[in-house]
Amino acid sequence: MEQGALLTGIPAAFFYLFALIAVAAALMVVASRNPVHSVLYLILTFFNASALFVLTGAEFLAMILLIVYVGAVAVLFLFVVMMLDIDFAELRTGLLQYAPIGALVGLVLLAELVIVLGGASFGPETASVIAQPIPDLSIRENTAALGDVLYTEYVFFFQLAGLVLLVAMIGAIVLTLHHREGVKRQNISRQVARTPETAIEVVEVESGKGI
Amino acid sequence: MEFFTTWVLPALIIIGQSLLLLVALLVFTAFILYADRKIWAAVMLRRGPNVVGPWGLLQSFADLLKFVFKEPIIPAGANKGVFLLAPLVSGVLALAAWAVVPVSEGWAVASINVGILYVFAISSLEVYGVIMAGWASNSKYPFLGALRSAAQMVSYEVSIGFVMVTVLLAVGSLDLSKIVLSQTDGLGTRLGLPNTFLDWHWLALFPMFIIFFISALAETNRPPFDLVEAEAELVAGHMVEYSSTPYMLFMLGEYIAILLMCALMTVLFLGGWLPPLNFAPFTWVPGVVWFVLKLSLLFFMIAMVKTFVPRYRYDQLMRLGWKVFLPISLAMVVITAFVLKLLEGGAA
């Protein structure tokens, strides 16, 4: 696809459909009374975002978005929200109170997006950085094209990101790990190694007496 | 006119193809359900379904009618929308994944170049049907069943993912058709033999085939890993509160997901539509026949596992997933990468 070209015809219709559903679902994430419904709407938003990725020709990112965010992260969200025992109706009463702060955060994000995406007008030299050419699909699949730069040019950052995640994981394990005394644990190899000789004892019992 | 040829005609063709695939798949599922019950019965020296139609062949269709005409009951405390959405999610997702499966050369409704990622993504979404059902039922057993199942399905996705990575490393493409075609050249042809079943990935990546098979059982909640609906502990897991058509959608989704896993194993390890011996009399048979035969063989194996393996305990299941399969599959990814680097570019 040519850089900066607008979608026309049927793809454009699909773009507006997916974009509309995504925005509506995102609104419902904030607006719905039940937190579980919120998470389900969030999943719908992810779904439509990944459809938009497919429309731009970034099918690898679309699938990864589904696998990572919808298949794993949102499942954990749903888990946590279902387990929470909080009166959510009560939490909602202060909604208007927080609205100005929310609006402020939204405004800051919007301003940042405008500055970054409209970069050409703020700093002409940044335009060349943004306009990375997308390789033609017939020459290189975008999965391979992504791998070409990710594992060569950005391998250090890639490894660093992995390390950060590893530290986070170890941190979570350390926080929740308790060493308790007197816990009965199974030793699988010892269980498997048992034979009738070690497990069964044959005892001659005299009549009228116990063991 | 140009609008018609560029947009309407292709759309009609795709809709036609999808309908054909769906109808064929649903009819096949009906007979797979029957086969499952017959195999189970045969092992137990029972007759199994034998009343409706000749040898009971139409049993599944009778069941379908029965489910549809029963009254759907929605519990008063249930969250109605989510309660009805859950079976739809599990049914629709299971069917949607079939869009990219190549049943014969060029016979995929949508041939996309990230096909395997698509199938993986869709099958990782199937857990939502279970969680939503468990939560929306607003009842203890369904919720416990859903929690168990979510942990189980997420755990085994990890090893399934790594098994797929080893195959992808060996093939060098995410396209399901290319994965099948790469199996025309392998261990057998390296020894100077013609292309046979020895070239398929099941031999070159043997331990991964076994791991994938067992993980597929756990991922689709088949026995011996059917802890989701362990009737002795949880009555029927997330499906306790369901009746009539919604219940049928769950059952349908489950069986189609199993068939999808069989199809995936066929494509990844058993050479998809390729004939077992790639020369004269065997190449006359159309590819789709070989595909269905391989699929049926794998389903037979899955059905047999149900008959003679006792159900795992939950901690045993988790131990197998995280402490046995994950290290083995992770090690195999590294080993496969090393071997491929040493062979330099040759598909193993």
PDB file of C-alpha atoms in Angstrom, chain B residues 135-337:
ATOM      1  CA  TRP B 135     -19.514 -16.812  35.372  1.00  0.00           C
ATOM      2  CA  ALA B 136     -22.892 -16.073  33.803  1.00  0.00           C
ATOM      3  CA  SER B 137     -24.515 -19.210  35.272  1.00  0.00           C
ATOM      4  CA  ASN B 138     -24.117 -17.622  38.720  1.00  0.00           C
ATOM      5  CA  SER B 139     -23.781 -21.003  40.366  1.00  0.00           C
ATOM      6  CA  LYS B 140     -20.961 -22.781  42.211  1.00  0.00           C
ATOM      7  CA  TYR B 141     -20.185 -25.843  40.096  1.00  0.00           C
ATOM      8  CA  PRO B 142     -20.088 -24.022  36.760  1.00  0.00           C
ATOM      9  CA  PHE B 143     -17.808 -21.364  38.226  1.00  0.00           C
ATOM     10  CA  LEU B 144     -15.390 -23.904  39.704  1.00  0.00           C
ATOM     11  CA  GLY B 145     -15.395 -25.792  36.416  1.00  0.00           C
ATOM     12  CA  ALA B 146     -14.710 -22.625  34.451  1.00  0.00           C
ATOM     13  CA  LEU B 147     -11.801 -21.597  36.690  1.00  0.00           C
ATOM     14  CA  ARG B 148     -10.204 -25.007  36.389  1.00  0.00           C
ATOM     15  CA  SER B 149     -10.654 -25.083  32.678  1.00  0.00           C
ATOM     16  CA  ALA B 150      -9.275 -21.603  32.076  1.00  0.00           C
ATOM     17  CA  ALA B 151      -6.058 -22.524  33.886  1.00  0.00           C
ATOM     18  CA  GLN B 152      -5.878 -25.835  32.046  1.00  0.00           C
ATOM     19  CA  MET B 153      -6.430 -24.433  28.566  1.00  0.00           C
ATOM     20  CA  VAL B 154      -4.012 -21.540  29.041  1.00  0.00           C
ATOM     21  CA  SER B 155      -1.326 -23.922  30.381  1.00  0.00           C
ATOM     22  CA  TYR B 156      -1.448 -26.306  27.464  1.00  0.00           C
ATOM     23  CA  GLU B 157      -1.569 -23.523  24.889  1.00  0.00           C
ATOM     24  CA  VAL B 158       2.012 -22.779  25.882  1.00  0.00           C
ATOM     25  CA  SER B 159       3.313 -26.196  24.866  1.00  0.00           C
ATOM     26  CA  ILE B 160       1.133 -26.245  21.736  1.00  0.00           C
ATOM     27  CA  GLY B 161       2.673 -22.921  20.789  1.00  0.00           C
ATOM     28  CA  PHE B 162       6.216 -24.216  21.187  1.00  0.00           C
ATOM     29  CA  VAL B 163       5.462 -27.355  19.163  1.00  0.00           C
ATOM     30  CA  MET B 164       4.163 -25.125  16.387  1.00  0.00           C
ATOM     31  CA  VAL B 165       7.353 -23.065  16.599  1.00  0.00           C
ATOM     32  CA  THR B 166       9.516 -26.144  15.997  1.00  0.00           C
ATOM     33  CA  VAL B 167       7.499 -27.022  12.905  1.00  0.00           C
ATOM     34  CA  LEU B 168       7.676 -23.418  11.699  1.00  0.00           C
ATOM     35  CA  LEU B 169      11.442 -23.409  12.177  1.00  0.00           C
ATOM     36  CA  ALA B 170      11.728 -26.519  10.037  1.00  0.00           C
ATOM     37  CA  VAL B 171       9.422 -25.134   7.331  1.00  0.00           C
ATOM     38  CA  GLY B 172      10.234 -21.434   7.346  1.00  0.00           C
ATOM     39  CA  SER B 173       6.667 -20.304   6.646  1.00  0.00           C
ATOM     40  CA  LEU B 174       3.458 -19.623   8.569  1.00  0.00           C
ATOM     41  CA  ASP B 175       1.297 -20.643   5.624  1.00  0.00           C
ATOM     42  CA  LEU B 176      -0.493 -23.947   6.224  1.00  0.00           C
ATOM     43  CA  SER B 177      -0.326 -24.926   2.545  1.00  0.00           C
ATOM     44  CA  LYS B 178       3.426 -24.333   2.478  1.00  0.00           C
ATOM     45  CA  ILE B 179       3.806 -26.426   5.619  1.00  0.00           C
ATOM     46  CA  VAL B 180       2.111 -29.326   3.844  1.00  0.00           C
ATOM     47  CA  LEU B 181       4.115 -28.870   0.648  1.00  0.00           C
ATOM     48  CA  SER B 182       7.392 -28.757   2.590  1.00  0.00           C
ATOM     49  CA  GLN B 183       6.693 -32.355   3.614  1.00  0.00           C
ATOM     50  CA  THR B 184       7.298 -33.623   0.089  1.00  0.00           C
ATOM     51  CA  ASP B 185      10.975 -33.443   0.968  1.00  0.00           C
ATOM     52  CA  GLY B 186      12.404 -34.824   4.192  1.00  0.00           C
ATOM     53  CA  LEU B 187      14.171 -37.709   5.883  1.00  0.00           C
ATOM     54  CA  GLY B 188      13.121 -40.307   3.291  1.00  0.00           C
ATOM     55  CA  THR B 189      14.162 -38.298   0.240  1.00  0.00           C
ATOM     56  CA  ARG B 190      17.484 -37.521   1.894  1.00  0.00           C
ATOM     57  CA  LEU B 191      18.136 -41.277   1.968  1.00  0.00           C
ATOM     58  CA  GLY B 192      17.318 -41.439  -1.746  1.00  0.00           C
ATOM     59  CA  LEU B 193      13.812 -42.885  -1.389  1.00  0.00           C
ATOM     60  CA  PRO B 194      10.818 -41.436  -3.278  1.00  0.00           C
ATOM     61  CA  ASN B 195       8.476 -39.144  -1.344  1.00  0.00           C
ATOM     62  CA  THR B 196       6.620 -41.255   1.230  1.00  0.00           C
ATOM     63  CA  PHE B 197       5.114 -40.890   4.681  1.00  0.00           C
ATOM     64  CA  LEU B 198       8.687 -41.040   6.027  1.00  0.00           C
ATOM     65  CA  ASP B 199       9.177 -37.444   4.873  1.00  0.00           C
ATOM     66  CA  TRP B 200       6.368 -36.084   6.984  1.00  0.00           C
ATOM     67  CA  HIS B 201       7.239 -34.163  10.107  1.00  0.00           C
ATOM     68  CA  TRP B 202       5.934 -36.795  12.525  1.00  0.00           C
ATOM     69  CA  LEU B 203       9.160 -38.733  12.098  1.00  0.00           C
ATOM     70  CA  ALA B 204      11.637 -35.859  11.948  1.00  0.00           C
ATOM     71  CA  LEU B 205      10.002 -34.127  14.918  1.00  0.00           C
ATOM     72  CA  PHE B 206       8.771 -37.269  16.625  1.00  0.00           C
ATOM     73  CA  PRO B 207       8.590 -36.240  20.309  1.00  0.00           C
ATOM     74  CA  MET B 208       6.782 -33.053  19.318  1.00  0.00           C
ATOM     75  CA  PHE B 209       4.030 -35.042  17.597  1.00  0.00           C
ATOM     76  CA  ILE B 210       3.341 -36.924  20.840  1.00  0.00           C
ATOM     77  CA  ILE B 211       3.439 -33.721  22.903  1.00  0.00           C
ATOM     78  CA  PHE B 212       1.078 -32.025  20.471  1.00  0.00           C
ATOM     79  CA  PHE B 213      -1.321 -34.971  20.586  1.00  0.00           C
ATOM     80  CA  ILE B 214      -1.482 -34.979  24.389  1.00  0.00           C
ATOM     81  CA  SER B 215      -1.675 -31.179  24.585  1.00  0.00           C
ATOM     82  CA  ALA B 216      -4.499 -31.235  22.055  1.00  0.00           C
ATOM     83  CA  LEU B 217      -6.417 -33.579  24.372  1.00  0.00           C
ATOM     84  CA  ALA B 218      -5.921 -31.167  27.263  1.00  0.00           C
ATOM     85  CA  GLU B 219      -6.689 -28.087  25.178  1.00  0.00           C
ATOM     86  CA  THR B 220     -10.012 -29.484  23.975  1.00  0.00           C
ATOM     87  CA  ASN B 221     -10.933 -30.908  27.390  1.00  0.00           C
ATOM     88  CA  ARG B 222     -11.037 -34.469  26.155  1.00  0.00           C
ATOM     89  CA  PRO B 223     -10.547 -37.391  28.526  1.00  0.00           C
ATOM     90  CA  PRO B 224      -8.211 -38.110  30.319  1.00  0.00           C
ATOM     91  CA  PHE B 225      -8.065 -34.337  30.888  1.00  0.00           C
ATOM     92  CA  ASP B 226     -11.805 -33.615  31.013  1.00  0.00           C
ATOM     93  CA  LEU B 227     -11.526 -32.054  34.460  1.00  0.00           C
ATOM     94  CA  VAL B 228     -13.709 -29.214  33.262  1.00  0.00           C
ATOM     95  CA  GLU B 229     -16.717 -31.459  33.342  1.00  0.00           C
ATOM     96  CA  ALA B 230     -15.515 -34.160  35.708  1.00  0.00           C
ATOM     97  CA  GLU B 231     -18.975 -35.457  36.525  1.00  0.00           C
ATOM     98  CA  ALA B 232     -17.964 -37.018  39.829  1.00  0.00           C
ATOM     99  CA  GLU B 233     -16.728 -33.665  41.149  1.00  0.00           C
ATOM    100  CA  LEU B 234     -18.416 -30.913  39.174  1.00  0.00           C
ATOM    101  CA  VAL B 235     -21.580 -32.505  37.707  1.00  0.00           C
ATOM    102  CA  ALA B 236     -20.944 -31.079  34.211  1.00  0.00           C
ATOM    103  CA  GLY B 237     -18.642 -28.128  34.846  1.00  0.00           C
ATOM    104  CA  HIS B 238     -19.533 -24.957  33.013  1.00  0.00           C
ATOM    105  CA  MET B 239     -22.447 -26.670  31.241  1.00  0.00           C
ATOM    106  CA  VAL B 240     -24.470 -27.553  34.362  1.00  0.00           C
ATOM    107  CA  GLU B 241     -27.066 -24.824  33.919  1.00  0.00           C
ATOM    108  CA  TYR B 242     -27.412 -25.216  30.162  1.00  0.00           C
ATOM    109  CA  SER B 243     -30.135 -27.079  28.337  1.00  0.00           C
ATOM    110  CA  SER B 244     -31.528 -27.523  24.849  1.00  0.00           C
ATOM    111  CA  THR B 245     -29.916 -25.599  21.942  1.00  0.00           C
ATOM    112  CA  PRO B 246     -27.308 -23.670  23.976  1.00  0.00           C
ATOM    113  CA  TYR B 247     -26.076 -26.966  25.418  1.00  0.00           C
ATOM    114  CA  MET B 248     -25.951 -28.445  21.936  1.00  0.00           C
ATOM    115  CA  LEU B 249     -23.823 -25.520  20.772  1.00  0.00           C
ATOM    116  CA  PHE B 250     -21.303 -26.312  23.512  1.00  0.00           C
ATOM    117  CA  MET B 251     -21.159 -29.957  22.475  1.00  0.00           C
ATOM    118  CA  LEU B 252     -20.862 -28.998  18.830  1.00  0.00           C
ATOM    119  CA  GLY B 253     -18.117 -26.480  19.566  1.00  0.00           C
ATOM    120  CA  GLU B 254     -16.235 -29.080  21.579  1.00  0.00           C
ATOM    121  CA  TYR B 255     -16.303 -31.701  18.834  1.00  0.00           C
ATOM    122  CA  ILE B 256     -15.448 -29.226  16.078  1.00  0.00           C
ATOM    123  CA  ALA B 257     -12.521 -27.999  18.180  1.00  0.00           C
ATOM    124  CA  ILE B 258     -11.358 -31.612  18.481  1.00  0.00           C
ATOM    125  CA  LEU B 259     -11.630 -32.051  14.729  1.00  0.00           C
ATOM    126  CA  LEU B 260      -9.690 -28.816  14.279  1.00  0.00           C
ATOM    127  CA  MET B 261      -6.892 -30.168  16.442  1.00  0.00           C
ATOM    128  CA  CYS B 262      -6.901 -33.390  14.361  1.00  0.00           C
ATOM    129  CA  ALA B 263      -6.750 -31.292  11.187  1.00  0.00           C
ATOM    130  CA  LEU B 264      -3.887 -29.275  12.610  1.00  0.00           C
ATOM    131  CA  MET B 265      -1.962 -32.442  13.478  1.00  0.00           C
ATOM    132  CA  THR B 266      -2.648 -33.715   9.964  1.00  0.00           C
ATOM    133  CA  VAL B 267      -1.279 -30.535   8.427  1.00  0.00           C
ATOM    134  CA  LEU B 268       1.692 -30.109  10.744  1.00  0.00           C
ATOM    135  CA  PHE B 269       2.852 -33.698  11.116  1.00  0.00           C
ATOM    136  CA  LEU B 270       1.049 -36.050   8.740  1.00  0.00           C
ATOM    137  CA  GLY B 271       1.504 -34.271   5.433  1.00  0.00           C
ATOM    138  CA  GLY B 272      -2.002 -32.834   5.021  1.00  0.00           C
ATOM    139  CA  TRP B 273      -3.452 -33.917   1.668  1.00  0.00           C
ATOM    140  CA  LEU B 274      -0.279 -35.722   0.508  1.00  0.00           C
ATOM    141  CA  PRO B 275      -0.722 -39.439  -0.215  1.00  0.00           C
ATOM    142  CA  PRO B 276       1.263 -41.777   2.073  1.00  0.00           C
ATOM    143  CA  LEU B 277       3.247 -43.083  -0.892  1.00  0.00           C
ATOM    144  CA  ASN B 278       3.662 -40.362  -3.470  1.00  0.00           C
ATOM    145  CA  PHE B 279       3.536 -42.444  -6.674  1.00  0.00           C
ATOM    146  CA  ALA B 280       1.143 -43.902  -9.231  1.00  0.00           C
ATOM    147  CA  PRO B 281      -1.884 -45.649  -7.718  1.00  0.00           C
ATOM    148  CA  PHE B 282      -1.907 -43.484  -4.608  1.00  0.00           C
ATOM    149  CA  THR B 283      -1.690 -40.129  -6.385  1.00  0.00           C
ATOM    150  CA  TRP B 284      -4.910 -40.935  -8.291  1.00  0.00           C
ATOM    151  CA  VAL B 285      -6.896 -40.576  -5.092  1.00  0.00           C
ATOM    152  CA  PRO B 286      -7.916 -36.924  -4.558  1.00  0.00           C
ATOM    153  CA  GLY B 287      -6.063 -35.117  -1.764  1.00  0.00           C
ATOM    154  CA  VAL B 288      -9.191 -34.425   0.245  1.00  0.00           C
ATOM    155  CA  VAL B 289      -9.723 -38.188   0.699  1.00  0.00           C
ATOM    156  CA  TRP B 290      -6.260 -38.595   2.212  1.00  0.00           C
ATOM    157  CA  PHE B 291      -6.899 -35.578   4.413  1.00  0.00           C
ATOM    158  CA  VAL B 292     -10.163 -37.009   5.743  1.00  0.00           C
ATOM    159  CA  LEU B 293      -8.582 -40.446   6.238  1.00  0.00           C
ATOM    160  CA  LYS B 294      -5.721 -39.001   8.293  1.00  0.00           C
ATOM    161  CA  LEU B 295      -8.169 -36.868  10.243  1.00  0.00           C
ATOM    162  CA  SER B 296     -10.311 -39.926  11.007  1.00  0.00           C
ATOM    163  CA  LEU B 297      -7.279 -41.956  12.075  1.00  0.00           C
ATOM    164  CA  LEU B 298      -6.274 -39.236  14.536  1.00  0.00           C
ATOM    165  CA  PHE B 299      -9.821 -38.986  15.835  1.00  0.00           C
ATOM    166  CA  PHE B 300      -9.879 -42.762  16.312  1.00  0.00           C
ATOM    167  CA  MET B 301      -6.742 -42.440  18.450  1.00  0.00           C
ATOM    168  CA  ILE B 302      -8.360 -39.665  20.492  1.00  0.00           C
ATOM    169  CA  ALA B 303     -11.517 -41.746  20.946  1.00  0.00           C
ATOM    170  CA  MET B 304      -9.467 -44.754  22.060  1.00  0.00           C
ATOM    171  CA  VAL B 305      -7.621 -42.655  24.636  1.00  0.00           C
ATOM    172  CA  LYS B 306     -11.016 -41.786  26.112  1.00  0.00           C
ATOM    173  CA  THR B 307     -11.857 -45.453  26.525  1.00  0.00           C
ATOM    174  CA  PHE B 308      -8.801 -46.736  28.339  1.00  0.00           C
ATOM    175  CA  VAL B 309      -7.020 -43.911  30.172  1.00  0.00           C
ATOM    176  CA  PRO B 310      -8.375 -42.942  33.588  1.00  0.00           C
ATOM    177  CA  ARG B 311      -8.920 -39.275  34.345  1.00  0.00           C
ATOM    178  CA  TYR B 312      -5.928 -37.296  35.617  1.00  0.00           C
ATOM    179  CA  ARG B 313      -6.005 -35.500  38.942  1.00  0.00           C
ATOM    180  CA  TYR B 314      -5.810 -31.728  38.586  1.00  0.00           C
ATOM    181  CA  ASP B 315      -2.343 -31.334  40.121  1.00  0.00           C
ATOM    182  CA  GLN B 316      -1.028 -34.129  37.888  1.00  0.00           C
ATOM    183  CA  LEU B 317      -2.399 -32.297  34.887  1.00  0.00           C
ATOM    184  CA  MET B 318      -0.685 -29.058  35.864  1.00  0.00           C
ATOM    185  CA  ARG B 319       2.568 -30.865  36.614  1.00  0.00           C
ATOM    186  CA  LEU B 320       2.520 -32.536  33.203  1.00  0.00           C
ATOM    187  CA  GLY B 321       1.881 -29.250  31.435  1.00  0.00           C
ATOM    188  CA  TRP B 322       4.357 -26.998  33.191  1.00  0.00           C
ATOM    189  CA  LYS B 323       7.088 -29.318  34.450  1.00  0.00           C
ATOM    190  CA  VAL B 324       7.254 -31.929  31.687  1.00  0.00           C
ATOM    191  CA  PHE B 325       5.916 -30.582  28.379  1.00  0.00           C
ATOM    192  CA  LEU B 326       7.096 -26.991  28.689  1.00  0.00           C
ATOM    193  CA  PRO B 327      10.805 -27.821  29.331  1.00  0.00           C
ATOM    194  CA  ILE B 328      10.833 -30.552  26.659  1.00  0.00           C
ATOM    195  CA  SER B 329       9.208 -28.395  23.999  1.00  0.00           C
ATOM    196  CA  LEU B 330      11.378 -25.395  24.880  1.00  0.00           C
ATOM    197  CA  ALA B 331      14.501 -27.557  24.629  1.00  0.00           C
ATOM    198  CA  MET B 332      13.295 -28.939  21.307  1.00  0.00           C
ATOM    199  CA  VAL B 333      12.899 -25.430  19.898  1.00  0.00           C
ATOM    200  CA  VAL B 334      16.555 -24.737  20.713  1.00  0.00           C
ATOM    201  CA  ILE B 335      17.725 -28.139  19.440  1.00  0.00           C
ATOM    202  CA  THR B 336      15.747 -27.817  16.205  1.00  0.00           C
ATOM    203  CA  ALA B 337      17.170 -24.351  15.628  1.00  0.00           C
TER     204      ALA B 337
END
